Structure formats: C-alpha cells, structure tokens
Amino acid sequence: MDVLFQPLLSIFDQPKMVVMWVIGAVLIFLAIKKEMEPTLLLPMGFGAILVNLPESGAKSVIDALFQVGIEYHELFPLILFIGIGAMIDFEPLLTNPKLMFFGAAAQFGIFFTLGAASLLGFAPNDAASIAIIGAADGPTAIYVAQILKSNFLPAIMVAAYSYMALVPIVQPPIIKLCTTKAERKIKMAYEGKKVSKTTKILFPIIITMIVGVVAPDSVALIGFLMFGNLIRECGVLNSLSETAQNVLANLITIFLGITIASKMTANEFLRVETLLIMGLGLVAFVFDTFGGIMLAKFMNLFLKKNKINPMIGAAGISAFPMSARVVHKMGLEEDNQNFLLMHSIGVNVSGQIASVIAGGLILAFYGN
Amino acid sequence: MFEIDFQAFLDALPNIGKGYLGIFAVTAVIVLIVYMFNTIPEKVYEHERKKDEAKKNK
C-alpha cells in the first residue's frame, strides 16, 4: 500500500505542485474557452500538469524532448519558422516598402524593456531575454532566451505567448490613448500594384543575406523564415509549401507546447520573478504599440497629403496576423468605409522581419 | 533582485541606442533594395505575364 500512497502523500510535502496544476488548468481554460493561442497554451497547460505530478514519469520524456528540440541548436523554433515563412505573403509590403519602417519602430518595446529589466536588477542575459518578449514572436523569444541561457525561459515563453494571444485586449486602449478620433479616421488609399514573381523570389534571398551580414547570430532565424517563404514563392514546390504551412507547423507546434512545459516545474516557475517578467512582458507590448504609432504621427508632421493613419504603426509588432486585424477592426469602428487591412498586414509582416533583426542584434550584444 | 540597479541601466543604454537605431539602419537598406526591385521589374513582370499566357494557350 505504501507504494500506492507514497506519491499521493508527497503532494502534502510539495503544495507548490497543486498551484502548478491550477496554472495548467487556467492555461487549458484560456485555450479552450477563450480561444487564446490554443495551439500553444493547451499543450503548455497540459504539460504543466504532467511534469508536476508526484514522481512524474513523463518528466524524463519531456526533458528529452526539450534537449532535442530546444536545447540542441533550438531546432523546434527554427523549424517552426519554416512553416511561418511559408504562411507569409510579403506582397503588401513589397508594394509599399516604406511600411517596413513601422515594423522597425514597433520594436521600441524590446529596448525600453531592456532598460527597465536592467534597472530592476536582472542580470544582462536575463534582461535581454525578458526584453525579447517584445518581439511578440514566440520562436524568436525562445531562440534568444535559450542562446542567452536565461534562468527564466519558462516565464518568458508563457509571457510571450500569452500576450500574443492578448493582443486584441492589450492594443486597443493603447492605440486610443495615443491617437485622436480624427487620426483614427484617416483613410489610406491602397494602390494594388503588381509585384513580379522575380521580386518575390529575390526578396527572401536578399533579406537573408543583408540581415545575415549585419547580425550573423540571427542568420538561423531569418534564414529559416525566408527559406519557408522561398518555398512558397518559387512556384515549383507547392506541395512542400502546403506541407510547411500545415503539417510541419502543426507538428512542431504540438511538440513545442508540451516541450516548453518541461521547464514549468513548480520550483522553476513559482518565483516572484515570474510575476515581474509577466509585468515586463506587458510593458514591452505596450511600448511596441506606442513606438509604431509615434513614428506614424511623426511622419504625418511632414506629409501635406496622403497622411498615414497612425493606427497602422501599432501593427508593427509581429503578432501576426492578430495585430493587423485589430487595427483594421478599429478603423472600421471609426468609419465603416475605412479599410486599413492591406496596410496593416504590410506593417505586420514587416514587424516579423524587424523582430528577427532585433533578436539578432540582442544576440550580438549579449551573446558572448 | 528588486534592488534598483541604476548602473546596470546605464550599462545597458548604449546597447539600447545601438540596437534600436540598428534596426532602422538595416530596414533602410532593405527598403532601398525593395524600391530598386520595384523599378526594374515592370518589364520582367510583362515578360512573365506573356510567358504565363503562352503556357495557358498551349
């Protein structure tokens, strides 16, 4: 009987485990009931319960997945990037390249949070890893935090994915706070220019080379993203493109979610710092939004006609495509003829590229 | 932890500045190149369109 009751009794020795069950249940609830990033929050929630059962036999299996998929050259996030690259259509960006500057501006939250985390006493590698939550891009956050050997990887991952899911709740109040009603009503004409196939094929190759030269540490990230996009755009690998977009991305997402849970043991996760990191993650998202909007407002100072709706700047955080949808919806709420979707999608995909560049630069500064 | 470390903040400032400006610099290069792409391909696009049409007619 001792064999049966020993694990059960050990719960009383480790009440923190019960807290982790509750956290796991909350993540599962948010995934199913609120449909918040269910592809990741559900496996993470279930995994959090799995690894926090007394004498859990699943822990070693999930640890093995972590070693192979994340610890060993960050394979899972990188492979997931192939799928993401295959999903992205850069055409709205290629027809209006200046939109890319909004993607750059909307990385402001990363650097603001880097300062805030440093001020709060986090070690440089941890501060940089926390800051990258502002990339609003799960794989980039995991990749950077893992390479920098952050002690707070699980909290960073949970924060990154939670806030991505919360973009429709986090962004609108910030956008409203930073813009006037008249600004939100600005209509932007969309010139549906055609982009040649050659341009679409050259784009991922050239971007990889440029970013690779400037930030060599980000070559793997940008390279895998652009490899996926090249498969999509080349026109001769349609079945591979479909596989990358669906089967590959889904498969890796299943493993990634549950693998992250290997670090969600009570001892590693239940720390005061976790709450602080969640708070800093929110700060990063808020200031990303602020940065993008402010650049648009600044540019409007110099534009006599064809003014920019500052809301599209907020789509520069790379939470794709939620952020673009939020901006489009807010535009329609102000004026039912104000269609901002193509502009905000263009800004949103540029945010994807800019966040990877930011990740590369952070690695260049703190990686050694 | 939780002690305000002003020195760490000051140490981070150069990286904050270089990092944020660095993104804009890289972006500017990319934007320039995309504009170059967009000026060249009018003819290329026309050529591709004709090729596609010829394929369809076959």
Tab-separated table of N, CA, C and O in Angstrom, chain A residues 93-98 100-101 103-108 111-112 114-116 118-122 152 194-199 202-203 206-207 210-211 214 272-273 276 291 295 353-354 357-358 361 365-366, chain B residues 1-46 48-49 52 55:
chain	number	residue	atom	x	y	z
A	93	LEU	N	3.770	44.322	-48.434
A	93	LEU	CA	4.980	45.024	-48.021
A	93	LEU	C	5.800	45.444	-49.248
A	93	LEU	O	6.311	46.558	-49.323
A	94	LEU	N	5.877	44.534	-50.221
A	94	LEU	CA	6.686	44.816	-51.409
A	94	LEU	C	6.073	45.931	-52.261
A	94	LEU	O	6.795	46.655	-52.944
A	95	THR	N	4.747	46.069	-52.213
A	95	THR	CA	4.124	47.148	-52.989
A	95	THR	C	4.317	48.500	-52.313
A	95	THR	O	4.241	49.534	-52.958
A	96	ASN	N	4.567	48.491	-51.022
A	96	ASN	CA	4.732	49.753	-50.288
A	96	ASN	C	5.853	49.591	-49.246
A	96	ASN	O	5.594	49.495	-48.048
A	97	PRO	N	7.117	49.568	-49.737
A	97	PRO	CA	8.238	49.206	-48.847
A	97	PRO	C	8.425	50.106	-47.640
A	97	PRO	O	8.958	49.679	-46.626
A	98	LYS	N	7.966	51.375	-47.745
A	98	LYS	CA	8.225	52.271	-46.599
A	98	LYS	C	7.495	51.809	-45.334
A	98	LYS	O	7.833	52.211	-44.222
A	100	MET	N	7.916	49.234	-43.971
A	100	MET	CA	8.883	48.490	-43.142
A	100	MET	C	9.378	49.305	-41.945
A	100	MET	O	9.746	48.749	-40.917
A	101	PHE	N	9.389	50.625	-42.108
A	101	PHE	CA	9.889	51.457	-41.009
A	101	PHE	C	8.993	51.354	-39.769
A	101	PHE	O	9.444	51.517	-38.650
A	103	GLY	N	7.512	48.623	-38.843
A	103	GLY	CA	7.935	47.377	-38.194
A	103	GLY	C	9.150	47.631	-37.311
A	103	GLY	O	9.251	47.104	-36.193
A	104	ALA	N	10.064	48.469	-37.830
A	104	ALA	CA	11.266	48.794	-37.048
A	104	ALA	C	10.895	49.593	-35.800
A	104	ALA	O	11.339	49.284	-34.687
A	105	ALA	N	10.026	50.604	-36.006
A	105	ALA	CA	9.653	51.479	-34.878
A	105	ALA	C	8.960	50.690	-33.771
A	105	ALA	O	9.138	50.979	-32.583
A	106	ALA	N	8.181	49.696	-34.186
A	106	ALA	CA	7.388	48.946	-33.202
A	106	ALA	C	8.220	47.918	-32.425
A	106	ALA	O	7.660	47.102	-31.698
A	107	GLN	N	9.528	47.980	-32.580
A	107	GLN	CA	10.384	47.146	-31.719
A	107	GLN	C	10.852	47.957	-30.507
A	107	GLN	O	11.697	47.501	-29.728
A	108	PHE	N	10.306	49.155	-30.372
A	108	PHE	CA	10.708	50.048	-29.280
A	108	PHE	C	10.534	49.373	-27.916
A	108	PHE	O	11.359	49.541	-27.011
A	111	PHE	N	13.513	47.430	-26.500
A	111	PHE	CA	14.641	48.170	-25.945
A	111	PHE	C	14.246	48.944	-24.683
A	111	PHE	O	15.058	49.102	-23.778
A	112	PHE	N	12.993	49.374	-24.648
A	112	PHE	CA	12.510	50.020	-23.414
A	112	PHE	C	12.544	49.010	-22.266
A	112	PHE	O	12.997	49.301	-21.157
A	114	LEU	N	14.355	46.336	-22.087
A	114	LEU	CA	15.743	46.001	-21.758
A	114	LEU	C	16.252	46.951	-20.672
A	114	LEU	O	16.867	46.525	-19.687
A	115	GLY	N	15.942	48.241	-20.844
A	115	GLY	CA	16.340	49.223	-19.835
A	115	GLY	C	15.639	48.970	-18.510
A	115	GLY	O	16.269	48.985	-17.443
A	116	ALA	N	14.324	48.705	-18.583
A	116	ALA	CA	13.536	48.505	-17.348
A	116	ALA	C	14.021	47.265	-16.589
A	116	ALA	O	14.179	47.295	-15.364
A	118	SER	N	16.947	45.836	-16.753
A	118	SER	CA	18.294	46.085	-16.208
A	118	SER	C	18.179	46.909	-14.925
A	118	SER	O	18.842	46.619	-13.924
A	119	LEU	N	17.321	47.912	-14.978
A	119	LEU	CA	17.117	48.779	-13.808
A	119	LEU	C	16.584	47.972	-12.620
A	119	LEU	O	16.929	48.254	-11.463
A	120	LEU	N	15.776	46.958	-12.900
A	120	LEU	CA	15.198	46.156	-11.813
A	120	LEU	C	16.174	45.104	-11.268
A	120	LEU	O	15.812	44.308	-10.408
A	121	GLY	N	17.355	45.070	-11.844
A	121	GLY	CA	18.386	44.207	-11.266
A	121	GLY	C	18.523	42.839	-11.900
A	121	GLY	O	19.230	41.976	-11.378
A	122	PHE	N	17.868	42.604	-13.019
A	122	PHE	CA	18.083	41.325	-13.710
A	122	PHE	C	19.484	41.320	-14.323
A	122	PHE	O	19.978	42.364	-14.773
A	152	PHE	N	15.109	32.234	-16.845
A	152	PHE	CA	13.659	32.428	-16.764
A	152	PHE	C	12.949	32.009	-18.049
A	152	PHE	O	11.924	32.581	-18.405
A	194	LYS	N	1.104	45.408	-58.874
A	194	LYS	CA	1.531	44.024	-59.030
A	194	LYS	C	3.017	43.922	-58.684
A	194	LYS	O	3.790	44.835	-58.954
A	195	VAL	N	3.380	42.821	-58.097
A	195	VAL	CA	4.789	42.585	-57.801
A	195	VAL	C	5.222	41.388	-58.634
A	195	VAL	O	4.514	40.374	-58.677
A	196	SER	N	6.340	41.519	-59.314
A	196	SER	CA	6.759	40.425	-60.192
A	196	SER	C	7.191	39.204	-59.373
A	196	SER	O	7.606	39.324	-58.212
A	197	LYS	N	7.083	38.061	-60.007
A	197	LYS	CA	7.481	36.816	-59.345
A	197	LYS	C	8.975	36.856	-59.017
A	197	LYS	O	9.408	36.373	-57.967
A	198	THR	N	9.743	37.478	-59.916
A	198	THR	CA	11.194	37.577	-59.684
A	198	THR	C	11.466	38.316	-58.373
A	198	THR	O	12.317	37.897	-57.580
A	199	THR	N	10.738	39.412	-58.156
A	199	THR	CA	10.919	40.179	-56.919
A	199	THR	C	10.588	39.317	-55.710
A	199	THR	O	11.321	39.311	-54.708
A	202	LEU	N	13.413	36.900	-55.218
A	202	LEU	CA	14.670	37.525	-54.778
A	202	LEU	C	14.579	38.057	-53.344
A	202	LEU	O	15.565	38.046	-52.610
A	203	PHE	N	13.387	38.506	-52.959
A	203	PHE	CA	13.215	39.146	-51.646
A	203	PHE	C	13.739	38.284	-50.482
A	203	PHE	O	14.598	38.737	-49.712
A	206	ILE	N	17.663	37.952	-50.702
A	206	ILE	CA	18.414	39.187	-50.398
A	206	ILE	C	18.291	39.563	-48.914
A	206	ILE	O	19.275	39.940	-48.272
A	207	ILE	N	17.065	39.430	-48.374
A	207	ILE	CA	16.872	39.789	-46.954
A	207	ILE	C	17.768	38.918	-46.072
A	207	ILE	O	18.408	39.399	-45.137
A	210	ILE	N	21.317	40.252	-46.331
A	210	ILE	CA	21.545	41.544	-45.650
A	210	ILE	C	21.546	41.353	-44.129
A	210	ILE	O	22.480	41.764	-43.430
A	211	VAL	N	20.478	40.720	-43.633
A	211	VAL	CA	20.366	40.549	-42.179
A	211	VAL	C	21.517	39.672	-41.675
A	211	VAL	O	22.081	39.918	-40.607
A	214	VAL	N	24.624	41.796	-41.274
A	214	VAL	CA	24.560	42.764	-40.175
A	214	VAL	C	24.518	42.062	-38.808
A	214	VAL	O	25.183	42.473	-37.871
A	272	VAL	N	8.854	34.806	-7.546
A	272	VAL	CA	8.342	36.175	-7.629
A	272	VAL	C	8.751	36.786	-8.969
A	272	VAL	O	8.015	37.562	-9.590
A	273	GLU	N	9.928	36.383	-9.450
A	273	GLU	CA	10.424	36.928	-10.712
A	273	GLU	C	9.467	36.648	-11.865
A	273	GLU	O	9.385	37.423	-12.826
A	276	LEU	N	7.084	39.345	-12.106
A	276	LEU	CA	7.776	40.536	-12.600
A	276	LEU	C	7.969	40.441	-14.120
A	276	LEU	O	7.783	41.428	-14.858
A	291	GLY	N	5.579	52.835	-29.898
A	291	GLY	CA	6.663	53.172	-30.842
A	291	GLY	C	6.156	53.237	-32.271
A	291	GLY	O	6.468	54.183	-33.011
A	295	LEU	N	5.870	56.810	-34.651
A	295	LEU	CA	6.572	57.036	-35.920
A	295	LEU	C	5.577	57.550	-36.969
A	295	LEU	O	5.889	58.478	-37.725
A	353	ILE	N	9.863	40.633	-39.759
A	353	ILE	CA	11.281	40.743	-40.145
A	353	ILE	C	12.048	41.569	-39.102
A	353	ILE	O	13.127	41.178	-38.656
A	354	ALA	N	11.455	42.701	-38.709
A	354	ALA	CA	12.150	43.592	-37.764
A	354	ALA	C	12.395	42.905	-36.424
A	354	ALA	O	13.438	43.111	-35.797
A	357	ILE	N	15.403	40.808	-36.745
A	357	ILE	CA	16.611	41.650	-36.746
A	357	ILE	C	16.923	42.072	-35.305
A	357	ILE	O	18.079	42.016	-34.860
A	358	ALA	N	15.873	42.463	-34.573
A	358	ALA	CA	16.071	42.871	-33.175
A	358	ALA	C	16.661	41.717	-32.365
A	358	ALA	O	17.602	41.910	-31.584
A	361	LEU	N	20.290	41.425	-33.163
A	361	LEU	CA	21.104	42.478	-32.557
A	361	LEU	C	21.282	42.240	-31.058
A	361	LEU	O	22.377	42.429	-30.508
A	365	PHE	N	24.808	41.692	-29.040
A	365	PHE	CA	25.261	42.468	-27.878
A	365	PHE	C	25.507	41.595	-26.643
A	365	PHE	O	26.414	41.840	-25.872
A	366	TYR	N	24.633	40.592	-26.463
A	366	TYR	CA	24.683	39.844	-25.197
A	366	TYR	C	25.066	38.374	-25.348
A	366	TYR	O	25.131	37.658	-24.365
B	1	MET	N	18.073	40.928	-6.459
B	1	MET	CA	16.856	41.175	-7.238
B	1	MET	C	15.974	42.197	-6.522
B	1	MET	O	15.954	42.252	-5.307
B	2	PHE	N	15.244	42.970	-7.309
B	2	PHE	CA	14.318	44.001	-6.842
B	2	PHE	C	15.027	45.199	-6.224
B	2	PHE	O	14.402	46.031	-5.617
B	3	GLU	N	16.341	45.205	-6.345
B	3	GLU	CA	17.037	46.427	-5.952
B	3	GLU	C	17.267	47.215	-7.223
B	3	GLU	O	17.714	46.661	-8.224
B	4	ILE	N	16.942	48.486	-7.164
B	4	ILE	CA	17.140	49.301	-8.360
B	4	ILE	C	18.640	49.379	-8.652
B	4	ILE	O	19.430	49.790	-7.790
B	5	ASP	N	19.004	48.949	-9.827
B	5	ASP	CA	20.416	48.933	-10.211
B	5	ASP	C	20.621	49.960	-11.321
B	5	ASP	O	20.539	49.633	-12.513
B	6	PHE	N	20.861	51.184	-10.919
B	6	PHE	CA	20.963	52.261	-11.898
B	6	PHE	C	22.188	52.081	-12.789
B	6	PHE	O	22.161	52.421	-13.976
B	7	GLN	N	23.242	51.509	-12.219
B	7	GLN	CA	24.457	51.303	-13.007
B	7	GLN	C	24.201	50.316	-14.154
B	7	GLN	O	24.662	50.527	-15.286
B	8	ALA	N	23.425	49.247	-13.838
B	8	ALA	CA	23.102	48.259	-14.888
B	8	ALA	C	22.303	48.925	-15.997
B	8	ALA	O	22.501	48.635	-17.187
B	9	PHE	N	21.404	49.841	-15.601
B	9	PHE	CA	20.613	50.564	-16.600
B	9	PHE	C	21.526	51.416	-17.489
B	9	PHE	O	21.404	51.412	-18.718
B	10	LEU	N	22.474	52.105	-16.840
B	10	LEU	CA	23.402	52.950	-17.613
B	10	LEU	C	24.264	52.089	-18.549
B	10	LEU	O	24.547	52.478	-19.677
B	11	ASP	N	24.644	50.899	-18.036
B	11	ASP	CA	25.447	50.000	-18.869
B	11	ASP	C	24.657	49.516	-20.090
B	11	ASP	O	25.225	49.255	-21.154
B	12	ALA	N	23.350	49.381	-19.897
B	12	ALA	CA	22.521	48.867	-20.994
B	12	ALA	C	22.207	49.939	-22.036
B	12	ALA	O	21.895	49.620	-23.187
B	13	LEU	N	22.281	51.210	-21.624
B	13	LEU	CA	21.867	52.309	-22.518
B	13	LEU	C	22.535	52.303	-23.901
B	13	LEU	O	21.846	52.448	-24.909
B	14	PRO	N	23.872	52.110	-23.970
B	14	PRO	CA	24.474	52.102	-25.312
B	14	PRO	C	23.877	51.005	-26.207
B	14	PRO	O	23.656	51.232	-27.394
B	15	ASN	N	23.623	49.836	-25.626
B	15	ASN	CA	23.046	48.749	-26.427
B	15	ASN	C	21.618	49.076	-26.850
B	15	ASN	O	21.178	48.696	-27.935
B	16	ILE	N	20.896	49.762	-25.961
B	16	ILE	CA	19.518	50.162	-26.292
B	16	ILE	C	19.542	51.102	-27.506
B	16	ILE	O	18.818	50.903	-28.480
B	17	GLY	N	20.418	52.089	-27.443
B	17	GLY	CA	20.528	53.056	-28.541
B	17	GLY	C	20.983	52.394	-29.826
B	17	GLY	O	20.362	52.543	-30.884
B	18	LYS	N	22.067	51.611	-29.715
B	18	LYS	CA	22.624	50.977	-30.925
B	18	LYS	C	21.622	49.988	-31.520
B	18	LYS	O	21.480	49.889	-32.729
B	19	GLY	N	20.948	49.273	-30.640
B	19	GLY	CA	20.005	48.255	-31.113
B	19	GLY	C	18.844	48.865	-31.861
B	19	GLY	O	18.517	48.447	-32.973
B	20	TYR	N	18.237	49.900	-31.267
B	20	TYR	CA	17.048	50.489	-31.898
B	20	TYR	C	17.428	51.193	-33.202
B	20	TYR	O	16.756	51.034	-34.222
B	21	LEU	N	18.546	51.926	-33.166
B	21	LEU	CA	18.986	52.589	-34.403
B	21	LEU	C	19.426	51.560	-35.439
B	21	LEU	O	19.227	51.740	-36.642
B	22	GLY	N	20.033	50.480	-34.947
B	22	GLY	CA	20.497	49.414	-35.851
B	22	GLY	C	19.353	48.834	-36.669
B	22	GLY	O	19.502	48.581	-37.869
B	23	ILE	N	18.197	48.638	-36.024
B	23	ILE	CA	17.048	48.086	-36.760
B	23	ILE	C	16.651	49.033	-37.890
B	23	ILE	O	16.378	48.605	-39.013
B	24	PHE	N	16.651	50.337	-37.581
B	24	PHE	CA	16.280	51.313	-38.617
B	24	PHE	C	17.302	51.309	-39.763
B	24	PHE	O	16.929	51.436	-40.927
B	25	ALA	N	18.573	51.161	-39.405
B	25	ALA	CA	19.612	51.169	-40.444
B	25	ALA	C	19.421	49.974	-41.378
B	25	ALA	O	19.438	50.114	-42.613
B	26	VAL	N	19.228	48.784	-40.796
B	26	VAL	CA	19.044	47.584	-41.622
B	26	VAL	C	17.769	47.725	-42.457
B	26	VAL	O	17.741	47.398	-43.652
B	27	THR	N	16.729	48.251	-41.816
B	27	THR	CA	15.456	48.435	-42.523
B	27	THR	C	15.633	49.377	-43.710
B	27	THR	O	15.093	49.120	-44.797
B	28	ALA	N	16.391	50.444	-43.502
B	28	ALA	CA	16.602	51.408	-44.593
B	28	ALA	C	17.259	50.726	-45.790
B	28	ALA	O	16.870	50.958	-46.941
B	29	VAL	N	18.236	49.881	-45.517
B	29	VAL	CA	18.915	49.166	-46.611
B	29	VAL	C	17.905	48.264	-47.343
B	29	VAL	O	17.849	48.237	-48.578
B	30	ILE	N	17.097	47.554	-46.570
B	30	ILE	CA	16.112	46.647	-47.179
B	30	ILE	C	15.100	47.438	-48.018
B	30	ILE	O	14.787	47.060	-49.151
B	31	VAL	N	14.637	48.569	-47.469
B	31	VAL	CA	13.652	49.390	-48.199
B	31	VAL	C	14.248	49.867	-49.520
B	31	VAL	O	13.607	49.794	-50.569
B	32	LEU	N	15.502	50.315	-49.473
B	32	LEU	CA	16.172	50.774	-50.698
B	32	LEU	C	16.206	49.674	-51.747
B	32	LEU	O	15.901	49.895	-52.925
B	33	ILE	N	16.568	48.496	-51.292
B	33	ILE	CA	16.685	47.371	-52.234
B	33	ILE	C	15.310	47.008	-52.819
B	33	ILE	O	15.183	46.756	-54.016
B	34	VAL	N	14.289	47.040	-51.976
B	34	VAL	CA	12.941	46.711	-52.479
B	34	VAL	C	12.496	47.762	-53.492
B	34	VAL	O	11.898	47.420	-54.524
B	35	TYR	N	12.809	49.047	-53.223
B	35	TYR	CA	12.475	50.080	-54.215
B	35	TYR	C	13.191	49.807	-55.540
B	35	TYR	O	12.633	49.981	-56.612
B	36	MET	N	14.441	49.357	-55.426
B	36	MET	CA	15.185	49.024	-56.652
B	36	MET	C	14.495	47.880	-57.394
B	36	MET	O	14.322	47.924	-58.605
B	37	PHE	N	14.114	46.858	-56.639
B	37	PHE	CA	13.372	45.735	-57.250
B	37	PHE	C	12.163	46.255	-58.012
B	37	PHE	O	11.876	45.845	-59.119
B	38	ASN	N	11.454	47.167	-57.354
B	38	ASN	CA	10.180	47.618	-57.912
B	38	ASN	C	10.343	48.514	-59.133
B	38	ASN	O	9.408	48.691	-59.890
B	39	THR	N	11.520	49.101	-59.308
B	39	THR	CA	11.706	49.915	-60.511
B	39	THR	C	12.085	49.030	-61.698
B	39	THR	O	11.666	49.279	-62.814
B	40	ILE	N	12.864	48.001	-61.436
B	40	ILE	CA	13.301	47.126	-62.528
B	40	ILE	C	12.152	46.277	-63.111
B	40	ILE	O	11.991	46.222	-64.311
B	41	PRO	N	11.324	45.669	-62.252
B	41	PRO	CA	10.584	44.536	-62.783
B	41	PRO	C	9.377	44.825	-63.676
B	41	PRO	O	8.724	43.896	-64.071
B	42	GLU	N	9.084	46.097	-63.969
B	42	GLU	CA	7.940	46.328	-64.845
B	42	GLU	C	8.036	45.482	-66.109
B	42	GLU	O	7.105	44.795	-66.502
B	43	LYS	N	9.229	45.510	-66.718
B	43	LYS	CA	9.426	44.742	-67.947
B	43	LYS	C	9.406	43.247	-67.652
B	43	LYS	O	8.850	42.445	-68.394
B	44	VAL	N	10.058	42.902	-66.527
B	44	VAL	CA	10.117	41.479	-66.149
B	44	VAL	C	8.705	40.945	-65.947
B	44	VAL	O	8.351	39.865	-66.401
B	45	TYR	N	7.895	41.779	-65.273
B	45	TYR	CA	6.526	41.352	-64.980
B	45	TYR	C	5.751	41.131	-66.272
B	45	TYR	O	5.028	40.144	-66.427
B	46	GLU	N	5.945	42.060	-67.199
B	46	GLU	CA	5.271	41.942	-68.503
B	46	GLU	C	5.706	40.653	-69.206
B	46	GLU	O	4.895	39.903	-69.750
B	48	GLU	N	6.913	37.953	-67.752
B	48	GLU	CA	6.350	36.797	-67.038
B	48	GLU	C	4.889	36.578	-67.404
B	48	GLU	O	4.443	35.455	-67.605
B	49	ARG	N	4.158	37.697	-67.536
B	49	ARG	CA	2.732	37.603	-67.850
B	49	ARG	C	2.535	36.974	-69.231
B	49	ARG	O	1.706	36.091	-69.430
B	52	ASP	N	3.253	33.279	-69.035
B	52	ASP	CA	2.129	32.559	-68.408
B	52	ASP	C	0.978	32.384	-69.386
B	52	ASP	O	0.363	31.323	-69.479
B	55	LYS	N	1.769	29.769	-71.888
B	55	LYS	CA	1.618	28.436	-71.288
B	55	LYS	C	0.155	28.014	-71.271
B	55	LYS	O	-0.196	26.895	-71.601
